[in-house]
Coordinates of C-alpha atoms in Angstrom, one line a residue:
X195 CA 0.0 0.0 0.0
X196 CA 1.3 3.5 -0.9
X197 CA 0.7 6.8 0.9
X198 CA 0.4 10.0 -1.0
X199 CA 1.2 13.1 1.0
X200 CA 2.9 16.5 0.8
X201 CA 6.6 16.4 1.3
X202 CA 8.3 17.2 4.6
X203 CA 11.7 18.9 5.1
X204 CA 13.2 15.7 6.4
X205 CA 12.3 14.0 3.1
X206 CA 14.9 16.0 1.1
X207 CA 17.5 13.3 0.9
X208 CA 15.0 10.6 0.0
X209 CA 13.5 12.9 -2.6
X210 CA 16.9 13.5 -4.2
X211 CA 17.4 9.8 -4.3
X212 CA 14.0 9.4 -6.0
X213 CA 15.0 12.0 -8.6
X214 CA 18.2 10.2 -9.3
X215 CA 16.5 6.9 -9.7
X216 CA 14.0 8.4 -12.1
X217 CA 16.9 10.0 -14.1
X218 CA 18.5 6.5 -14.4
X219 CA 15.5 4.4 -15.3
X220 CA 13.5 6.5 -17.7
X221 CA 14.2 8.7 -20.7
X222 CA 10.9 10.6 -20.1
X223 CA 12.4 12.9 -17.5
X224 CA 14.6 16.0 -18.2
X225 CA 17.9 14.9 -16.7
X226 CA 20.1 12.2 -18.2
X227 CA 21.7 9.6 -15.9
X228 CA 24.5 11.3 -14.0
X229 CA 23.6 14.8 -15.1
X230 CA 21.9 15.9 -11.9
X231 CA 24.5 17.6 -9.6
X232 CA 22.1 18.7 -6.8
X233 CA 23.6 18.2 -3.3
X234 CA 21.5 17.1 -0.4
X235 CA 21.8 20.6 1.1
X236 CA 20.5 22.2 -2.1
X237 CA 17.7 19.7 -2.2
X238 CA 16.8 20.7 1.4
X239 CA 16.7 24.3 0.3
X240 CA 14.5 23.4 -2.6
X241 CA 12.1 21.4 -0.5
X242 CA 11.9 24.2 2.1
X243 CA 11.1 26.7 -0.6
X244 CA 8.3 24.5 -2.0
X245 CA 6.8 23.9 1.5
X246 CA 6.9 27.6 2.5
X247 CA 5.5 28.9 -0.8
X248 CA 1.7 29.4 -0.9
X249 CA 1.5 28.4 -4.5
X250 CA 4.1 25.6 -4.8
X251 CA 4.4 22.2 -3.2
X252 CA 5.6 18.6 -3.8
X253 CA 3.4 15.6 -3.4
X254 CA 5.3 12.3 -2.8
X255 CA 4.3 8.7 -3.0
X256 CA 5.7 6.6 -0.1
X257 CA 6.0 2.9 0.0
X258 CA 7.7 1.0 2.8
X259 CA 9.6 4.2 3.9
X260 CA 10.9 4.9 0.4
X261 CA 9.7 7.6 -2.0
X262 CA 8.6 6.0 -5.3
X263 CA 6.9 8.9 -7.1
X264 CA 6.2 12.7 -6.9
X265 CA 4.3 15.5 -8.4
X266 CA 6.0 18.9 -8.1
X267 CA 3.9 22.1 -8.5
X268 CA 5.9 25.3 -9.2
X269 CA 3.7 28.4 -8.9
X270 CA 4.3 31.5 -10.9
X271 CA 6.7 33.9 -9.2
X272 CA 5.7 37.2 -11.0
X273 CA 2.2 38.8 -11.0
X274 CA 1.3 38.0 -14.6
X275 CA 1.6 34.2 -14.0
X276 CA 0.9 34.1 -10.3
X277 CA -2.2 32.1 -11.1
X278 CA -0.3 29.3 -13.0
X279 CA 1.2 26.1 -11.6
X280 CA 3.8 24.2 -13.7
X281 CA 3.9 20.5 -13.0
X282 CA 6.6 17.8 -13.0
X283 CA 5.5 14.2 -12.5
X284 CA 7.6 11.1 -12.0
X285 CA 6.8 7.6 -10.8
X286 CA 9.2 4.7 -10.7
X287 CA 8.5 2.1 -13.3
X288 CA 7.7 -0.6 -10.8
X289 CA 4.8 1.5 -9.5
X290 CA 3.2 2.6 -12.7
X291 CA -0.2 1.4 -13.9
X292 CA -1.5 1.1 -10.3
X293 CA -3.5 4.3 -10.1
X294 CA -0.8 6.3 -8.4
X295 CA -0.8 9.0 -11.0
X296 CA -4.5 9.5 -10.6
X297 CA -4.0 9.6 -6.8
X298 CA -1.3 12.3 -7.2
X299 CA -3.6 14.4 -9.4
X300 CA -6.5 14.0 -7.0
X301 CA -4.2 15.2 -4.2
X302 CA -3.2 18.2 -6.4
X303 CA -6.8 19.1 -7.1
X304 CA -7.7 19.1 -3.4
X305 CA -4.6 21.2 -2.6
X306 CA -5.2 23.7 -5.5
X307 CA -8.6 24.7 -4.1
X308 CA -6.9 26.6 -1.2
X309 CA -4.6 28.5 -3.6
X310 CA -5.0 31.2 -6.2
X311 CA -4.0 28.8 -9.0
X312 CA -6.4 28.9 -11.9
X313 CA -4.3 27.1 -14.5
X314 CA -2.1 24.0 -14.4
X315 CA 0.4 23.3 -17.2
X316 CA 3.0 20.7 -18.1
X317 CA 4.9 19.4 -21.1
X318 CA 5.2 15.7 -22.0
X319 CA 7.0 13.9 -24.8
X320 CA 4.6 13.0 -27.6
X321 CA 5.5 9.3 -27.5
X322 CA 4.9 9.0 -23.7
X323 CA 1.4 7.6 -24.4
X324 CA 0.7 6.4 -20.8
X325 CA 1.4 9.9 -19.4
X326 CA -0.6 11.7 -22.2
X327 CA -3.5 9.3 -21.5
X328 CA -3.3 10.1 -17.7
X329 CA -3.2 13.8 -18.3
X330 CA -6.2 13.8 -20.6
X331 CA -8.1 11.6 -18.1
X332 CA -7.4 14.3 -15.5
X333 CA -8.8 17.0 -17.7
X334 CA -5.7 18.4 -19.4
X335 CA -5.9 19.3 -23.0
X336 CA -3.1 19.5 -25.7
X337 CA -2.6 23.1 -26.4
X338 CA 0.3 22.9 -28.7
X339 CA 3.4 21.0 -29.8
X340 CA 7.0 22.1 -28.9
X341 CA 8.9 20.9 -32.0
X342 CA 12.4 19.6 -31.5
X343 CA 12.0 20.4 -27.8
X344 CA 14.5 17.8 -26.5
X345 CA 17.5 15.7 -27.8
X346 CA 17.5 12.1 -26.6
X347 CA 20.0 9.6 -27.9
X348 CA 20.9 12.0 -30.7
X349 CA 17.3 12.4 -31.9
X350 CA 15.0 15.4 -31.7
X351 CA 11.9 14.8 -29.6
X352 CA 8.7 16.8 -29.8
X353 CA 6.6 17.6 -26.6
X354 CA 3.0 18.4 -26.1
X355 CA 2.2 21.5 -24.1
X356 CA -0.8 20.6 -22.0
X357 CA -3.0 22.7 -19.7
X358 CA -6.0 22.7 -17.6
X359 CA -7.9 25.8 -16.3
X360 CA -10.4 26.4 -13.5
X361 CA -13.0 29.0 -12.8

């Protein structure tokens, strides 16, 4: 059984470990294996900034005292985009297909109600069909294509830009 909750400051080291595991096991995340240079101290600072921000947070998925997934919300920092939250989602392969992504987005929806966020957005590689399907199921729409957005294994990869708005 997994537990989905907001991150705590003492999760910083485990959260960094999760990020490195995601970097190493999937090509759907931004960082390549070995590219992440974040220290535990910098990760603590990042987690602290997310926790103390009124429009940013991190939801983590915990299983047997290990973090196995996350959903990061980065709120807009300037007035014109203060109502926007940009999302980053990652779940270890072993835990995909079990409803965890849906659980993370449900937690996000409940949290968002108490904020000024009226728009959520993310980008996803066009060939990541499982993620695109989840995001559509959760009410996100494809708003555009970022052509040649990434280079993976020497090949250009397009990304969908997806968004969801609220009243």
